[in-house]
Coordinates of N, CA and C in Angstrom, one line a residue:
R1 N -10.9 40.8 -14.5 CA -10.2 39.4 -14.2 C -11.2 38.7 -14.0
R2 N -11.2 37.6 -14.2 CA -12.4 36.5 -13.7 C -11.4 35.9 -12.8
R3 N -11.8 35.2 -11.8 CA -11.2 33.9 -10.9 C -11.9 32.7 -10.8
P4 N -10.8 31.7 -11.3 CA -11.5 30.4 -10.9 C -12.5 30.1 -10.5
F5 N -13.3 29.1 -10.8 CA -14.4 28.7 -10.0 C -14.0 27.3 -9.6
Y6 N -14.0 27.4 -8.1 CA -13.6 26.0 -7.3 C -14.8 25.5 -6.6
I7 N -15.2 24.0 -6.4 CA -15.8 23.7 -6.0 C -15.8 23.0 -4.5
A8 N -16.0 23.4 -3.3 CA -14.9 23.4 -2.3 C -16.0 21.8 -1.6
T9 N -14.9 20.9 -1.6 CA -15.7 19.6 -1.2 C -14.8 19.2 0.2
M10 N -15.9 18.0 0.9 CA -14.9 17.7 2.0 C -14.2 16.6 1.6
T11 N -12.8 16.2 1.8 CA -12.0 15.3 1.3 C -12.3 14.3 2.1
T12 N -12.4 12.6 2.0 CA -12.1 11.7 3.7 C -11.1 10.6 2.5
A13 N -10.7 9.9 3.7 CA -9.7 9.1 2.6 C -10.5 8.0 2.5
R14 N -11.9 8.1 2.0 CA -12.7 7.2 1.1 C -12.3 7.5 0.0
D15 N -12.3 9.2 -0.7 CA -12.3 9.1 -1.9 C -10.7 9.2 -2.4
R16 N -9.7 9.4 -1.5 CA -8.3 9.7 -2.2 C -7.9 8.1 -2.0
F17 N -6.3 7.6 -2.6 CA -5.6 6.5 -2.7 C -4.7 6.8 -2.7
L18 N -3.7 5.9 -2.0 CA -2.3 5.6 -2.1 C -2.1 4.3 -2.7
L19 N -1.7 4.4 -3.6 CA -1.0 3.1 -4.3 C 0.9 3.1 -3.7
Y20 N 1.1 1.7 -3.8 CA 2.8 1.6 -3.6 C 3.0 0.0 -4.7
D21 N 4.5 0.5 -4.5 CA 5.1 -1.1 -4.5 C 6.8 -1.3 -4.1
V22 N 7.1 -1.9 -4.0 CA 8.4 -2.3 -3.6 C 9.4 -2.9 -4.8
I23 N 10.6 -3.1 -4.6 CA 11.6 -3.7 -5.5 C 11.0 -4.9 -5.3
P24 N 11.0 -5.5 -6.7 CA 10.3 -7.0 -6.6 C 11.5 -7.9 -6.1
H25 N 13.0 -7.8 -5.9 CA 13.0 -8.7 -5.2 C 13.2 -8.4 -3.4
E26 N 12.5 -7.7 -2.9 CA 12.6 -7.6 -1.6 C 11.8 -8.9 -0.7
Q27 N 12.7 -9.5 0.4 CA 12.0 -10.1 1.4 C 11.0 -9.4 1.8
L28 N 9.8 -10.9 2.4 CA 8.9 -10.6 3.3 C 8.9 -9.4 4.2
N29 N 9.8 -9.9 5.1 CA 10.1 -8.5 6.2 C 10.0 -7.1 5.7
K30 N 11.3 -7.2 4.5 CA 10.8 -5.3 4.2 C 9.7 -5.0 3.1
Q31 N 9.1 -6.1 2.7 CA 8.1 -5.6 2.2 C 6.7 -5.4 3.4
R32 N 7.3 -6.0 4.5 CA 6.1 -5.5 5.4 C 6.5 -3.7 6.1
R33 N 7.8 -4.0 6.3 CA 8.0 -2.8 6.7 C 7.6 -1.5 5.5
A34 N 8.0 -1.9 4.5 CA 7.0 -0.8 3.7 C 5.6 -0.6 3.9
L35 N 4.9 -2.1 4.1 CA 3.6 -1.7 4.3 C 3.7 -0.2 5.3
M36 N 4.3 -1.1 6.6 CA 4.2 0.3 7.8 C 4.3 1.8 7.3
F37 N 5.5 2.1 6.6 CA 5.9 3.5 6.0 C 4.6 3.8 5.3
F38 N 4.7 3.0 4.4 CA 2.7 3.5 3.4 C 1.6 3.6 4.0
L39 N 1.5 2.8 5.6 CA 0.4 3.1 6.3 C 0.3 4.7 7.1
N40 N 1.6 4.9 7.6 CA 1.3 6.0 7.8 C 1.8 7.3 7.2
L41 N 1.9 6.9 6.0 CA 2.1 8.1 5.2 C 0.3 8.4 4.4
A42 N -0.2 7.2 4.3 CA -1.5 7.4 4.2 C -2.6 8.1 5.1
I43 N -1.9 7.8 6.5 CA -2.7 8.4 7.7 C -2.3 9.9 7.2
R44 N -1.3 10.0 7.3 CA -0.8 11.7 7.1 C -1.4 12.5 6.1
L45 N -1.7 11.6 5.0 CA -2.2 12.4 3.6 C -3.8 12.1 3.7
K46 N -4.4 11.7 4.5 CA -5.8 11.0 4.6 C -6.3 10.4 3.8
R47 N -5.4 9.1 3.2 CA -5.8 8.6 1.7 C -5.7 7.2 2.2
T48 N -6.6 6.7 1.5 CA -7.2 4.8 1.5 C -5.6 4.3 0.9
L49 N -5.3 3.7 2.1 CA -4.0 2.3 1.2 C -4.7 1.1 0.6
V50 N -3.6 1.6 -0.3 CA -4.2 0.1 -1.7 C -2.7 -0.9 -1.1
L51 N -3.3 -2.0 -0.9 CA -1.6 -3.0 -0.8 C -1.5 -3.4 -2.1
P52 N -0.3 -3.8 -2.3 CA 0.0 -4.5 -3.5 C 0.3 -6.0 -3.2
R53 N 0.5 -7.2 -3.9 CA 0.5 -8.5 -3.9 C 1.7 -8.7 -3.0
S54 N 1.9 -9.3 -1.7 CA 3.1 -9.3 -2.2 C 3.9 -10.5 -2.6
R55 N 4.9 -10.5 -2.6 CA 5.7 -11.5 -3.7 C 6.8 -12.9 -2.8
L56 N 6.4 -13.1 -2.5 CA 7.2 -14.6 -2.2 C 7.9 -15.4 -3.1
M57 N 9.4 -15.5 -2.9 CA 10.5 -15.4 -3.4 C 10.6 -17.4 -3.4
Q58 N 10.8 -17.9 -4.6 CA 11.2 -19.6 -4.2 C 12.3 -19.7 -4.3
S59 N 13.2 -19.9 -3.8 CA 14.4 -20.8 -3.9 C 14.9 -21.9 -4.8
S60 N 15.0 -22.2 -6.1 CA 15.3 -22.9 -7.0 C 16.7 -23.5 -6.9
G61 N 17.7 -23.6 -5.9 CA 18.9 -23.9 -5.1 C 19.8 -23.1 -5.8
H62 N 21.2 -23.3 -5.7 CA 22.0 -22.5 -5.6 C 22.3 -20.9 -5.9
G63 N 21.5 -20.2 -4.9 CA 21.3 -18.9 -4.7 C 20.7 -18.2 -6.1
Q64 N 19.8 -18.7 -6.9 CA 18.7 -18.7 -7.8 C 17.5 -18.9 -7.3
F65 N 16.4 -18.0 -8.2 CA 15.3 -17.8 -7.5 C 14.4 -17.7 -8.6
G66 N 13.5 -19.1 -8.4 CA 12.5 -18.8 -9.8 C 11.2 -17.5 -9.6
P67 N 10.7 -18.2 -10.4 CA 9.8 -16.7 -10.8 C 8.6 -16.5 -9.1
P68 N 8.5 -15.2 -8.7 CA 7.7 -15.2 -7.2 C 6.6 -16.0 -7.4
E69 N 6.0 -16.1 -5.9 CA 4.5 -16.3 -6.0 C 4.0 -14.9 -5.5
Y70 N 2.9 -14.6 -6.1 CA 2.1 -13.6 -5.5 C 0.8 -13.8 -4.8
V71 N 0.4 -13.3 -3.7 CA -0.4 -13.7 -2.8 C -0.8 -12.3 -1.8
R72 N -2.1 -12.2 -1.7 CA -2.8 -11.2 -1.1 C -2.3 -10.9 0.4
W73 N -2.3 -9.7 0.8 CA -1.2 -10.0 2.3 C -2.0 -10.4 3.4
G74 N -4.0 -10.7 3.6 CA -4.9 -10.9 4.1 C -4.5 -12.5 3.8
E75 N -3.7 -13.2 3.4 CA -3.7 -14.7 3.2 C -2.8 -14.6 4.4
L76 N -1.7 -13.3 4.5 CA -0.3 -13.7 5.2 C -0.4 -13.5 6.7
F77 N -1.3 -12.1 6.9 CA -1.6 -11.4 8.3 C -3.2 -11.3 8.4
N78 N -4.0 -11.1 9.7 CA -5.3 -10.8 9.6 C -5.4 -9.0 9.9
L79 N -5.6 -9.1 8.7 CA -5.8 -7.2 8.1 C -6.9 -6.1 9.3
S80 N -7.9 -7.2 9.6 CA -8.7 -6.7 10.6 C -8.7 -5.7 11.7
S81 N -7.6 -5.7 12.1 CA -7.1 -4.6 13.6 C -6.5 -3.5 12.7
L82 N -5.7 -3.9 11.2 CA -5.3 -2.7 10.5 C -6.2 -1.7 9.4
A83 N -7.4 -2.5 9.4 CA -8.3 -1.7 9.0 C -9.6 -1.1 9.8
E84 N -9.1 -1.7 10.9 CA -9.9 -0.1 12.3 C -9.5 0.4 12.2
L85 N -7.3 0.4 12.1 CA -7.0 1.6 12.7 C -6.9 3.2 11.3
H86 N -7.3 2.5 9.8 CA -6.9 3.3 8.4 C -7.6 2.6 7.5
P87 N -8.0 3.1 6.6 CA -8.9 2.8 5.6 C -8.0 1.5 4.9
V88 N -8.1 0.6 4.1 CA -6.9 -0.3 3.4 C -8.0 -1.2 2.6
L89 N -7.0 -1.1 1.4 CA -7.8 -1.7 0.0 C -6.7 -3.0 -0.3
E90 N -6.9 -4.0 -0.5 CA -6.2 -5.3 -1.0 C -6.4 -5.1 -2.7

């Protein structure tokens, strides 16, 4: 019986990625909390975290919302200290 042949490689956070998204109607603070949760998970799994665009909901009055505005996290927060902690892509 033959054994399967495996190539052993060193895996780093640069070789693997973790992508995530949040429920479309979540407000910015919950999106930020999700970022922190998935950053922690990416660190533990040794994967580069890929940040989704944040959704800014625009109220059109009377409790209704218009289409969201998608912005990069780097436009809202300084991500340099986050990138020093762990690899992150926008």
